[in-house]
Coordinates of C-alpha atoms and ligand atoms in Angstrom, one line a residue:
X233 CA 10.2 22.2 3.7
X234 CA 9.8 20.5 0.6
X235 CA 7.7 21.5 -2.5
X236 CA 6.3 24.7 -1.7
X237 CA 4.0 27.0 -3.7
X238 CA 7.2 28.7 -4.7
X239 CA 9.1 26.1 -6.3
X240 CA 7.2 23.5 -8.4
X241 CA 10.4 21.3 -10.1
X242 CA 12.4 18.4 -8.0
X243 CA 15.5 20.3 -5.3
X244 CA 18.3 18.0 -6.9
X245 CA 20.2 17.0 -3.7
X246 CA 17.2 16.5 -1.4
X247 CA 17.8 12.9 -0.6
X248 CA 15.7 12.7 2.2
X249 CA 12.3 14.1 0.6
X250 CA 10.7 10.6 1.9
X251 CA 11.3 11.7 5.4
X252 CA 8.0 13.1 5.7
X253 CA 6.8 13.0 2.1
X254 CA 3.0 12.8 1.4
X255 CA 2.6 9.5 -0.9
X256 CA -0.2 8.8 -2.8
X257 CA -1.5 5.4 -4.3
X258 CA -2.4 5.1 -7.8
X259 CA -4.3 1.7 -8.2
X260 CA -3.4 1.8 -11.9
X261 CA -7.0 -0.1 -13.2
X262 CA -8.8 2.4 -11.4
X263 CA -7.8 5.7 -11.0
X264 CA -8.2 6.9 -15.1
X265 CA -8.9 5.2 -18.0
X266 CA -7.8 7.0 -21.6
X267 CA -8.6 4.8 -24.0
X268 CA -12.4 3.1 -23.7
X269 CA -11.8 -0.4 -22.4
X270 CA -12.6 0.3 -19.1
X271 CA -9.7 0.3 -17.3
X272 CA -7.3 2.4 -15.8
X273 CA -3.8 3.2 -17.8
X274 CA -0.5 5.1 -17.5
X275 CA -1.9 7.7 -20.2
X276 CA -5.0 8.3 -17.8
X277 CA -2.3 8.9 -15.0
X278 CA -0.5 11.2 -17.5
X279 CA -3.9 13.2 -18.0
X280 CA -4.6 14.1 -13.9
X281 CA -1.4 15.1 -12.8
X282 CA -2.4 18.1 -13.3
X283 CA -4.7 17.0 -10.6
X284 CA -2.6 15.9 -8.0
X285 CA -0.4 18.7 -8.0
X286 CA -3.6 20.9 -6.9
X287 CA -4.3 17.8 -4.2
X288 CA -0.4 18.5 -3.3
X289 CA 1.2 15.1 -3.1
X290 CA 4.9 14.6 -3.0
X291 CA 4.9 11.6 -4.8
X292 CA 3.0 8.7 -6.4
X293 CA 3.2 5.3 -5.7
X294 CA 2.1 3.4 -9.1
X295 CA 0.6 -0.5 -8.6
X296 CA 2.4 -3.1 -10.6
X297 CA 1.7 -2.1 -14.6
X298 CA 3.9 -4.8 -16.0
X299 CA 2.9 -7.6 -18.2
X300 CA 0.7 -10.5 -16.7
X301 CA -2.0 -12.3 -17.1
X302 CA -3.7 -10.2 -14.1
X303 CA -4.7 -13.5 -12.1
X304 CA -3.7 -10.8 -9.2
X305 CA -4.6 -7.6 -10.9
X306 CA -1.1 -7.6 -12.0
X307 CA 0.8 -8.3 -8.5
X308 CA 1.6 -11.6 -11.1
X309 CA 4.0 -10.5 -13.2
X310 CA 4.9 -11.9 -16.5
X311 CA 7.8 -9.3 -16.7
X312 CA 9.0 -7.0 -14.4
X313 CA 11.2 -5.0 -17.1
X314 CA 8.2 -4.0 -19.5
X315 CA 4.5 -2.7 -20.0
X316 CA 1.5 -4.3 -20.0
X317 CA -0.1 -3.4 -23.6
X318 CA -3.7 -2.6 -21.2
X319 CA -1.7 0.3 -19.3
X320 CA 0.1 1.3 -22.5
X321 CA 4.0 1.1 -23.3
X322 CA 7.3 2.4 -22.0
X323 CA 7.1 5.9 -23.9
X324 CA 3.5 6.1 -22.3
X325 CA 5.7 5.6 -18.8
X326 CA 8.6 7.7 -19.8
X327 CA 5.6 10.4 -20.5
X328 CA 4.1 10.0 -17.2
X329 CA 7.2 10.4 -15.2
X330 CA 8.5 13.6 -16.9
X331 CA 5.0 15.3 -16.4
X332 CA 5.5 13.8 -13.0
X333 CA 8.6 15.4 -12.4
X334 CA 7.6 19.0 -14.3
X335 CA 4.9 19.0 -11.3
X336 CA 7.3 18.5 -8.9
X337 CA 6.1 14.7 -7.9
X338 CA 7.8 12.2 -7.5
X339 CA 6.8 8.6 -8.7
X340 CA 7.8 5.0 -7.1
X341 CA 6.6 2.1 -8.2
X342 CA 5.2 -1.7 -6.8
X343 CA 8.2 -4.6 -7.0
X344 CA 7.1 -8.0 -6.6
X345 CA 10.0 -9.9 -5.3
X346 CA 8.2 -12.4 -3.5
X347 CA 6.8 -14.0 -6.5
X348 CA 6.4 -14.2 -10.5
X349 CA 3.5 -15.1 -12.5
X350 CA 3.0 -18.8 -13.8
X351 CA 2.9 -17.3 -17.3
X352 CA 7.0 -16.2 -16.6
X353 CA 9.2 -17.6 -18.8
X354 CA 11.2 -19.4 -15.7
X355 CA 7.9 -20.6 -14.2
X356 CA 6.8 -21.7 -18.1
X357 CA 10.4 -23.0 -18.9
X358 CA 10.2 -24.8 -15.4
X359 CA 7.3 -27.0 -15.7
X360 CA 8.4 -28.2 -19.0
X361 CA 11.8 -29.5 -17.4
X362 CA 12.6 -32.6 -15.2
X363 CA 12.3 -32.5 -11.1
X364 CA 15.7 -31.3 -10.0
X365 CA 16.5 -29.5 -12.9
X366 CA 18.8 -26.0 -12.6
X367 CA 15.3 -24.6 -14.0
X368 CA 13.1 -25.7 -11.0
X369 CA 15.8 -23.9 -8.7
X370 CA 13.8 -21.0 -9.5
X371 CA 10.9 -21.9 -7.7
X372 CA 10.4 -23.7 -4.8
X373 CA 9.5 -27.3 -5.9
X374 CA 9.3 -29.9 -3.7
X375 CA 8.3 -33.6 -3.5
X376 CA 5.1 -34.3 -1.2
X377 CA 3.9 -37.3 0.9
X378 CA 2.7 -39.0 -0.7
X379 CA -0.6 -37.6 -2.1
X380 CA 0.1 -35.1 0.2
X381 CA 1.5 -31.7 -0.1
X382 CA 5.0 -31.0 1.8
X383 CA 3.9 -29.6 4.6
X384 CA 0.0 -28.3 6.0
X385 CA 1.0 -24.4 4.7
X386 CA -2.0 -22.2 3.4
X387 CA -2.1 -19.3 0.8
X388 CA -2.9 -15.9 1.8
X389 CA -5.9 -16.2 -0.4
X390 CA -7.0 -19.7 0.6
X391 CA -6.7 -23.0 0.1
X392 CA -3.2 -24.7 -0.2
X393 CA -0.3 -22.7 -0.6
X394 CA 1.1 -26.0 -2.9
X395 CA 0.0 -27.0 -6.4
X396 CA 0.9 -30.2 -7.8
X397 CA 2.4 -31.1 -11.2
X398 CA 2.1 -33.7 -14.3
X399 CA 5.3 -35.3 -12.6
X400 CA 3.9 -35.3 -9.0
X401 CA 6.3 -32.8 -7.7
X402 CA 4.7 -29.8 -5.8
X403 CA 5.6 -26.0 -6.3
X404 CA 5.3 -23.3 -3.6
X405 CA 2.5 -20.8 -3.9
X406 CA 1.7 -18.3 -0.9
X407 CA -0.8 -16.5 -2.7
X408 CA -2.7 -17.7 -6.0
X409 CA -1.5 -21.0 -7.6
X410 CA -1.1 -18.0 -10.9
X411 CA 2.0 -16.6 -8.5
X412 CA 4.7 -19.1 -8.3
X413 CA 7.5 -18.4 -5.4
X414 CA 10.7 -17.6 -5.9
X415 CA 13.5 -19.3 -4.7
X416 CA 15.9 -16.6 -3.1
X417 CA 18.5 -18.8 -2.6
X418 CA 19.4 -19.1 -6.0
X419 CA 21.8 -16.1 -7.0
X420 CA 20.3 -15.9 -10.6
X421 CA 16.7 -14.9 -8.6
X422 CA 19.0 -12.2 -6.8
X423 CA 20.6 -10.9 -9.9
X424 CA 17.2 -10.3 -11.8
X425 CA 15.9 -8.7 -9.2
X426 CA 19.2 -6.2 -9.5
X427 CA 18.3 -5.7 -13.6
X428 CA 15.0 -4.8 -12.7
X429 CA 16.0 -2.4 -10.3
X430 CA 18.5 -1.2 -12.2
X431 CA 16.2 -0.7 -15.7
X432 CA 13.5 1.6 -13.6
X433 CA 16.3 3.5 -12.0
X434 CA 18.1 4.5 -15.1
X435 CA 14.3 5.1 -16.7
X436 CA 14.4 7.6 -13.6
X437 CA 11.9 6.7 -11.1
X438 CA 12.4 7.9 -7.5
X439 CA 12.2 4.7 -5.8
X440 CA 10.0 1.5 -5.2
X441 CA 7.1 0.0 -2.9
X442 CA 8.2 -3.5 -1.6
X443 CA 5.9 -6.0 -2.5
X444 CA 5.3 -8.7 0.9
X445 CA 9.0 -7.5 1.7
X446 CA 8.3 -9.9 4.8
X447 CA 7.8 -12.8 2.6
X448 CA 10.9 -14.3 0.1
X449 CA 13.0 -15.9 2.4
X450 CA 11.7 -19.3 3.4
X451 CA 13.3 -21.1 6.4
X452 CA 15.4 -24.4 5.4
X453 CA 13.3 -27.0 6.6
X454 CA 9.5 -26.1 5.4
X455 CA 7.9 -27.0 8.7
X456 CA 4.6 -27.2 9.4
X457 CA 2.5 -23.9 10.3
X458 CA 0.7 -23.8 13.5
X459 CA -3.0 -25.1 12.7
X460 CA -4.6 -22.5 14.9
X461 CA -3.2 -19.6 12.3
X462 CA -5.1 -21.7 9.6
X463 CA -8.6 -21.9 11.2
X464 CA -7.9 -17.8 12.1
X465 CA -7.4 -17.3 8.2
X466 CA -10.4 -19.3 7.6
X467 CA -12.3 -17.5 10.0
X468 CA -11.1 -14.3 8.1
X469 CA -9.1 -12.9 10.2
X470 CA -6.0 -10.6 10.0
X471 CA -3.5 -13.1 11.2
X472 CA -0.8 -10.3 10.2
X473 CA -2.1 -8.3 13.6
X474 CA -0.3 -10.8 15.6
X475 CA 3.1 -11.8 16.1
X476 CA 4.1 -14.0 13.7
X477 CA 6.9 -16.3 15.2
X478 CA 5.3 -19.1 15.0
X479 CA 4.2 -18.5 11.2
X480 CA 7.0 -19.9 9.3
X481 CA 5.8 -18.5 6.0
X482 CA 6.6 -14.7 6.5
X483 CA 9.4 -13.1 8.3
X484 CA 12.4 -15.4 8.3
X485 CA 15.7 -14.3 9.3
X486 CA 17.1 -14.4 5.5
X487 CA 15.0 -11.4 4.3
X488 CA 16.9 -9.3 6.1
X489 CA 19.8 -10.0 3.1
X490 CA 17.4 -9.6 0.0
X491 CA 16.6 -6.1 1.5
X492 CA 20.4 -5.2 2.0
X493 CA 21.0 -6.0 -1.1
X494 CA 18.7 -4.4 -2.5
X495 CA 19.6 -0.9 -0.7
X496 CA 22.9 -1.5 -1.9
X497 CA 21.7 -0.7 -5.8
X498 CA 19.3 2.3 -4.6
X499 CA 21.8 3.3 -2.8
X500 CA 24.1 4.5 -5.8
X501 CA 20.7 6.5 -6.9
X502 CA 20.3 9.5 -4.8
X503 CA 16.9 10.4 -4.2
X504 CA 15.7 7.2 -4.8
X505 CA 14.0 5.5 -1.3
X506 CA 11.9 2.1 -0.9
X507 CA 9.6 1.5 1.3
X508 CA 8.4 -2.3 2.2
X509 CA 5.0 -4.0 3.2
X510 CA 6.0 -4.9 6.5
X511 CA 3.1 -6.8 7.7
X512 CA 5.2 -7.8 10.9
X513 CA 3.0 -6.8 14.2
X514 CA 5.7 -7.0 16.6
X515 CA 7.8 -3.2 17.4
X516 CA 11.0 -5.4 17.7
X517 CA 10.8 -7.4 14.6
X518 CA 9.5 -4.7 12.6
X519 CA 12.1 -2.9 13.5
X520 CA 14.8 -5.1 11.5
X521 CA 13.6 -4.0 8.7
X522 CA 14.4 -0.7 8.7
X523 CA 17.6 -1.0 9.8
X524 CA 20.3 1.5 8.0
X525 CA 21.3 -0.8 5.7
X526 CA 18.1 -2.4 4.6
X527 CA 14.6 -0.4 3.5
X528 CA 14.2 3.2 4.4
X529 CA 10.5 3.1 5.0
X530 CA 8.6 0.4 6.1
X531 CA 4.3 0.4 6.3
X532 CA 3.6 0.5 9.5
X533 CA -0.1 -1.5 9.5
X534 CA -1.0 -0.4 12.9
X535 CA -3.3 2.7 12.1
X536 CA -4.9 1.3 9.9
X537 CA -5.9 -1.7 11.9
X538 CA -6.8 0.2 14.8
X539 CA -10.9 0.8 15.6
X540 CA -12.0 3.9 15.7
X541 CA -11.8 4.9 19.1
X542 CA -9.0 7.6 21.5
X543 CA -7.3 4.2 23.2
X544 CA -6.7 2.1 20.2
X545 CA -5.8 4.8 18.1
X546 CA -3.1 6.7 20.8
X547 CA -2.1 2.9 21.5
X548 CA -1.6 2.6 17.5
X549 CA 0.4 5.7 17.4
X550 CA 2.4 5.0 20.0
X551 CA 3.7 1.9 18.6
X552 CA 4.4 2.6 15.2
X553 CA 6.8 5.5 17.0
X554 CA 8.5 2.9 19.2
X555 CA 9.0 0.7 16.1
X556 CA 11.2 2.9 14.7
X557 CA 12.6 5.1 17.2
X558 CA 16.1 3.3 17.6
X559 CA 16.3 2.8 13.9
X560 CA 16.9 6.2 12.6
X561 CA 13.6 5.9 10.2
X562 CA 10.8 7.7 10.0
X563 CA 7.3 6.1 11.1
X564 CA 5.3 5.9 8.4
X565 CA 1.0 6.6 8.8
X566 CA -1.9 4.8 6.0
X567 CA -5.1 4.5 6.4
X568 CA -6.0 2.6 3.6
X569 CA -5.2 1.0 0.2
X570 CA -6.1 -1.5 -1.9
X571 CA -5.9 -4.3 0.2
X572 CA -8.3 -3.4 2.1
X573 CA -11.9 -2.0 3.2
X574 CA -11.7 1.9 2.5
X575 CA -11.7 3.6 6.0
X576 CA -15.3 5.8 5.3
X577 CA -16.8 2.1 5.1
X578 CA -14.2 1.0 8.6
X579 CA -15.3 3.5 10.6
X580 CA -19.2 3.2 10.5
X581 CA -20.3 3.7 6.9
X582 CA -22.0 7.2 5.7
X583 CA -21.8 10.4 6.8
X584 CA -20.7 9.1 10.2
X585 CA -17.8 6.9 8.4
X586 CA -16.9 9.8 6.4
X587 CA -16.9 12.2 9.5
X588 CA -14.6 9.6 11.2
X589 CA -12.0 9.2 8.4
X590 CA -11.9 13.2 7.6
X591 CA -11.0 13.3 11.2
X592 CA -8.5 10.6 11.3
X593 CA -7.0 12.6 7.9
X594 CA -5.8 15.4 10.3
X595 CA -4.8 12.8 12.8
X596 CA -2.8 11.1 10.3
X597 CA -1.3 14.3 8.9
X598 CA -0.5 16.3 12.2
X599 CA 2.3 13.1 12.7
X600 CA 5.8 13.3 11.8
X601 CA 7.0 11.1 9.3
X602 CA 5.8 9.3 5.8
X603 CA 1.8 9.3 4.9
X604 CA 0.4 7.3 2.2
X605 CA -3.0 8.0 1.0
X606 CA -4.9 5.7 -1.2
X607 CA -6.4 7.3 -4.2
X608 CA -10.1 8.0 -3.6
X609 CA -9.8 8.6 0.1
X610 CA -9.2 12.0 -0.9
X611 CA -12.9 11.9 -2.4
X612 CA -14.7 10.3 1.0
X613 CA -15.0 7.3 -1.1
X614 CA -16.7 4.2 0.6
X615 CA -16.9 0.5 0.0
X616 CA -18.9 -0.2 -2.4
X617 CA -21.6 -3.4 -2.2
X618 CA -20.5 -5.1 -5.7
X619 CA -23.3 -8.1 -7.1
X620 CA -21.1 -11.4 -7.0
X621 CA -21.2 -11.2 -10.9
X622 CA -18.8 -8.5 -10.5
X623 CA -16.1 -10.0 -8.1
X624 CA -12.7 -10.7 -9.8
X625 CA -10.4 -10.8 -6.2
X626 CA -9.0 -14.2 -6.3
X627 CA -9.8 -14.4 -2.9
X628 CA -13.5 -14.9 -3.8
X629 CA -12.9 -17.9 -5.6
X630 CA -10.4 -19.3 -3.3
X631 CA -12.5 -19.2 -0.2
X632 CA -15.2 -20.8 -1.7
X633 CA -17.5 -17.8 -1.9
X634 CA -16.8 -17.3 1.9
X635 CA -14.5 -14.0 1.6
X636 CA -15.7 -11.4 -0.7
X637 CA -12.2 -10.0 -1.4
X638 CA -10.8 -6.6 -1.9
X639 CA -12.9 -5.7 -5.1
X640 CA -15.2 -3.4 -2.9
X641 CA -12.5 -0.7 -2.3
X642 CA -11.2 -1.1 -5.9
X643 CA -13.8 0.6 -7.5
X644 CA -12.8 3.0 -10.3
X645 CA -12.4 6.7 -9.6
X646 CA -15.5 9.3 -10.3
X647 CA -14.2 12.2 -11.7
X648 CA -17.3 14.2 -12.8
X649 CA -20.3 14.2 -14.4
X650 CA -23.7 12.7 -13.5
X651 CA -23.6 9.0 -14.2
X652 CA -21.8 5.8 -13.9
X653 CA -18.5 6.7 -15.8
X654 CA -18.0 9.5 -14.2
X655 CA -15.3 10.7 -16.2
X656 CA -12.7 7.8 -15.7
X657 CA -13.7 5.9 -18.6
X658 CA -14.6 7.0 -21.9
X659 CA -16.2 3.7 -22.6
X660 CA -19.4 2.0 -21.6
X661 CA -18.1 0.4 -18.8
X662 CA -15.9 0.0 -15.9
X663 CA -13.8 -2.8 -15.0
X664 CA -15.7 -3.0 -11.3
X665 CA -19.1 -1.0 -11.9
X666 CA -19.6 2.2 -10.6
X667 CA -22.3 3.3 -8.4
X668 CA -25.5 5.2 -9.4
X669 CA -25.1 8.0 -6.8
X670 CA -21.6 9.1 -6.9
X671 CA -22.4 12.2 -8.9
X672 CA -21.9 14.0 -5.5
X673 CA -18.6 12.9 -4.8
X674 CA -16.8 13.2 -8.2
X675 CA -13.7 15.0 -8.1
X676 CA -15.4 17.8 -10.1
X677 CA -18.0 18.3 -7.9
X678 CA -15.6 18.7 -4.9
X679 CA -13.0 21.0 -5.7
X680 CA -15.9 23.9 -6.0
X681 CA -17.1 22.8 -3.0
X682 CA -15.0 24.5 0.3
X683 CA -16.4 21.8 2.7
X684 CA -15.9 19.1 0.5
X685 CA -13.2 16.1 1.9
X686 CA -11.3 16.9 -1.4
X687 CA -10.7 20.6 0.0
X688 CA -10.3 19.2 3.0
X689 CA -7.8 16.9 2.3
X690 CA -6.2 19.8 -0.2
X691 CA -5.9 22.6 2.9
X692 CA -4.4 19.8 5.0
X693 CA -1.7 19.3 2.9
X694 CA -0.9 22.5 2.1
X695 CA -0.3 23.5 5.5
X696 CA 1.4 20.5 6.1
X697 CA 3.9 21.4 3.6
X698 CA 4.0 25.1 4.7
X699 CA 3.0 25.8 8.2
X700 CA 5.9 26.0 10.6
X701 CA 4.4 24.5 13.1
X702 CA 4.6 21.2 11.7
X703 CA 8.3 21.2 12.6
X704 CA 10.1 18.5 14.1
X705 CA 10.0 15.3 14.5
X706 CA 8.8 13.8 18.1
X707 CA 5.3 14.5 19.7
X708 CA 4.2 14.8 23.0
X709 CA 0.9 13.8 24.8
X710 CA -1.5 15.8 26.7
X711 CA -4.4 14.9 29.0
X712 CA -7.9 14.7 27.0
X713 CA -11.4 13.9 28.4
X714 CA -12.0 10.4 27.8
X715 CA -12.5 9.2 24.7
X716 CA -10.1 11.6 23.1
X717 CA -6.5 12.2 22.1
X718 CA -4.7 15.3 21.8
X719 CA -0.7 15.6 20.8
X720 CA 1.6 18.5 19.8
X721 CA 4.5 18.6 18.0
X722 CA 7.6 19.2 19.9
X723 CA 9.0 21.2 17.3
X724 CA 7.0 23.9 15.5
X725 CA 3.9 23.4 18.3
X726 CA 1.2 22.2 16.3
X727 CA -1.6 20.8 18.3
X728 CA -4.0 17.9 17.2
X729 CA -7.1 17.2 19.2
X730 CA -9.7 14.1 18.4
X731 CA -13.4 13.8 20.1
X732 CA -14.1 10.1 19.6
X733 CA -16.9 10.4 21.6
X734 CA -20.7 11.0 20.6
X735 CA -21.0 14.7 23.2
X736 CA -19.0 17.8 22.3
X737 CA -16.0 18.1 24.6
X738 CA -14.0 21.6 25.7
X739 CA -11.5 21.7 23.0
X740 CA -7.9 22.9 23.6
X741 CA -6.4 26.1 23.7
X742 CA -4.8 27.5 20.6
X743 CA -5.5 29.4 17.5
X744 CA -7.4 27.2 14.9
X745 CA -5.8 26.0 12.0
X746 CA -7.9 23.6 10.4
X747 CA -10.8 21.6 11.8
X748 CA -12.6 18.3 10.2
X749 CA -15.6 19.3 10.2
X750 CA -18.0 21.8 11.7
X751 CA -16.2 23.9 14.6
X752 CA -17.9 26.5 17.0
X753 CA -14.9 27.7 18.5
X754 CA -15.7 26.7 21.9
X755 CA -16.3 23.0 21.8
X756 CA -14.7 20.0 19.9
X757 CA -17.5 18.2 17.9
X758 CA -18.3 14.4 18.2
X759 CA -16.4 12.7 15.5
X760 CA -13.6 15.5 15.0
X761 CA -10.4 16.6 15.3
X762 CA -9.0 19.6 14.9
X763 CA -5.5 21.4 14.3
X764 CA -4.3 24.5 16.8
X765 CA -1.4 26.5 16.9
X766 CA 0.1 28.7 19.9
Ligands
GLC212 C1 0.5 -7.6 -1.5 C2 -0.3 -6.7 -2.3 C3 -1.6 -7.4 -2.7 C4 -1.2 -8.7 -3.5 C5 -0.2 -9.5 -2.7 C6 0.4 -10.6 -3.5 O1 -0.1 -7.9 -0.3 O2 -0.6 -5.5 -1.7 O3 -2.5 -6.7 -3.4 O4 -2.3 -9.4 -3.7 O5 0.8 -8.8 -2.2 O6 1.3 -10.0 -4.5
CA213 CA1 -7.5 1.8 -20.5

């Protein structure tokens, strides 16, 4: 076991923690806000550990806090050595990770190797110098045809992935023109990246989340992208839940050498771990990236993508364990984050969609391996319907008003009280407004409350931590009525059972240990799961 009740300061030595740590997000604008202006800052983090010790996380995983023009909400970064004067300054991060630590949590935070922001000094320095410059090997410039762009490539968010400059040469953009591409061909992009890895790890953090650690490499010749992958983006679609051979933007072969390099500096950290955004579909190619030498944990996207339902959710399960089963890694298990819609909202909205997700908590958490919970989930948070005033996503511009973006799950965090504020800002308002009628599911209001998805959530993961029968690391299935999943753990015997289905079903044998939500002791509820032990 890890932290325990027992001993509340880091085990010096315990290399693997990340194994089968419980991470939790921290969407920096919006989980606490110390100062007034609305949004969330390292000093408002600083002020609620307190709060996720009692929720009984492992470790944090802080979104990007460095300086930048926030054209990205900071995944466009100015600087990736510094502090962004909104989220405070180094000493306010230095003070975060020792109260970190003196709980016993560990923090890791976002790197964004894939890109910098257009407000970098390179990017800056690189417009104002001549095509073919040493200064444009940065980037990924490129003359077009014409008036045409290089090749037919979109960005993530929309709309060309090339911009065009005074000179007529074009530069590289996957995501917002404001994010620039780096060219990783160029040793001096490879030895900044090992500063800035270097200057976190001697400031003491535990490790780093990967940003698009399937993008960076670019293959030699720029080729076209298959047009049918553009009209699926246009249509809105997640074209990262299918293989992606044929997209020659993401997963090229010389990736795999940025993230062995980049092992080889964490490496002569102990303790330290990364973990990548994989969004590779495919259990083979996934697998690559969690090879010994490259990251140690890789998102595995498959759970969260999965409907609500026994099939697509045993199906899901089953291949994020195949993924890494000859790899030596640990799966890893999300249901959300700030990408996308919150799962209350995924799974049917309301108290059904909230029933639904507390259930798929002790699904998630019954599996061996890595979790990472997005802050708020632990509240039953949903979506929330924001007025198009409101939306900052670039996405929203970029699709011409077509795609609402990823605003609607980045709502700011109630913590109590009775109106719109709710604790996380000490100002008038928040970055994202708040909703009238959270005053029921502010953090406040939940921990008194011993059916609350807070307490919930905070038994889970206690027993998690403490209960042997969480032992081990493979599963095995048993039969279940249709529409439901049941596995155990192989090692300590922990049994999870899930009704999908809208009828109670005979539940399992087995002393109860935790159920998600009202349990007779005869029959599993529609829209439960619950945890049994021998
Ligand atoms: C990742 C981040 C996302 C960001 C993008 C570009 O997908 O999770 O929030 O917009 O990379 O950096
Ligand atoms: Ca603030």
């Amino acid at each position: 076991m890890r932290r325990g009740a027992a001993s509340s300061t880091l085990v010096i030595g315990d290399s693997t923690w990340w194994r089968d740590a419980v991470f939790y997000q921290v969407y920096v604008r919006s989980f606490a806000d110390s100062n007034g202006d609305g949004i969330g800052d390292l000093e408002g983090i600083t002020s609620r550990i307190g709060y996720l010790d009692l929720l009984g996380v492992d470790a944090l995983w802080l979104t990007p806090f460095y300086p930048s023009p926030m054209a990205d909400h900071g995944y466009d970064v100015a600087d990736p050595r510094d502090v962004d004067p909104l989220f405070g300054d180094l000493a306010a991060f230095e003070r975060l990770l020792a109260e970190a630590h003196a709980h016993g949590i560990r923090v890791t935070i976002d790197l964004v190797p894939n890109h910098t922001s257009a407000q970098h000094p390179w990017f800056t320095t690189a417009l104002a110098s001549p095509p073919g410059s040493k200064e444009r090997e940065r980037y990924i410039f490129a003359e077009g045809n014409g008036s045409e762009p290089p090749n037919n490539w979109v960005s993530a968010f929309g709309g060309p992935a090339w911009t065009r400059v005074p000179d007529g040469q074009w530069y590289l953009h996957l995501f917002a023109p404001e994010q620039p591409d780096l060219n990783w061909d160029n040793p001096e992009v490879r030895a900044d990246m090992e500063r800035t890895l270097r200057f976190w790890l001697e400031h003491g953090v535990d490790g780093f989340r990967i940003d698009v650690a399937h993008g960076m490499a670019k293959p030699p010749t720029l080729a076209d992208m298959d047009p049918r992958i553009i009209e699926a983006q246009r249509r809105g679609e997640d074209v990262f839940a299918t293989d992606l051979r044929t997209d020659p933007r993401w997963d090229n072969e010389g990736v795999h050498d940025i993230h062995r390099g980049i092992r080889k500096v964490v490496e002569e950290y102990q303790g330290t771990v990364t973990v990548g955004e994989v969004c590779v579909h495919d259990d083979e190619r996934f697998a690559r990236y969690v090879r010994p030498d490259e990251l140690h944990l890789g998102f595995n996207f498959r759970l969260l993508q999965a409907e609500f339902g026994a099939e697509p959710m045993r199906a899901a399960i089953e291949h994020t364990l195949a993924a890494v089963q000859d790899t030596g890694a640990p799966p890893t298990w999300t249901l959300s984050n700030h990408d996308v819609s919150r799962e209350v909202t995924r799974y049917g909205g309301g108290e059904l969609g909230r029933a639904r997700a507390r259930a798929m908590l002790l699904v998630e958490l019954a599996l061996p391996g890595a979790v990472f919970l997005y802050n708020g989930a632990e509240l039953g948070l949903p979506d929330v319907d924001l007025p198009d005033w409101a939306l900052q996503d670039p996405r929203w511009e970029r699709s011409g008003h077509t795609q609402r973006g990823r605003d609607a799950c980045r709502v700011p965090l109630p913590w109590e009280g009775e109106a719109p504020g709710y604790g996380f800002t000490p100002g008038e308002r928040s970055w994202l407004p708040m909703p009238e009628h959270w005053a029921g599911l502010t953090a406040a209001a939940q921990l008194e409350d011993p059916d609350s998805t807070l307490s919930l959530y905070r038994k889970a993961i206690e027993l998690r931590h403490t209960d042997p029968s969480f032992a081990g690391t493979e599963i095995e299935w048993y039969g279940a009525p249709e529409g439901c999943l049941a596995f155990r753990r192989k090692g300590g015997g922990l049994t999870c059972a899930l009704n999908t289905t809208g009828a109670p079903v005979p539940r399992p044998p087995g002393k109860l240990l935790l159920a998600s939500g009202p349990f007779d002791g005869d029959e599993l509820a529609p829209n439960t799961a619950v945890w049994l032990t021998a």
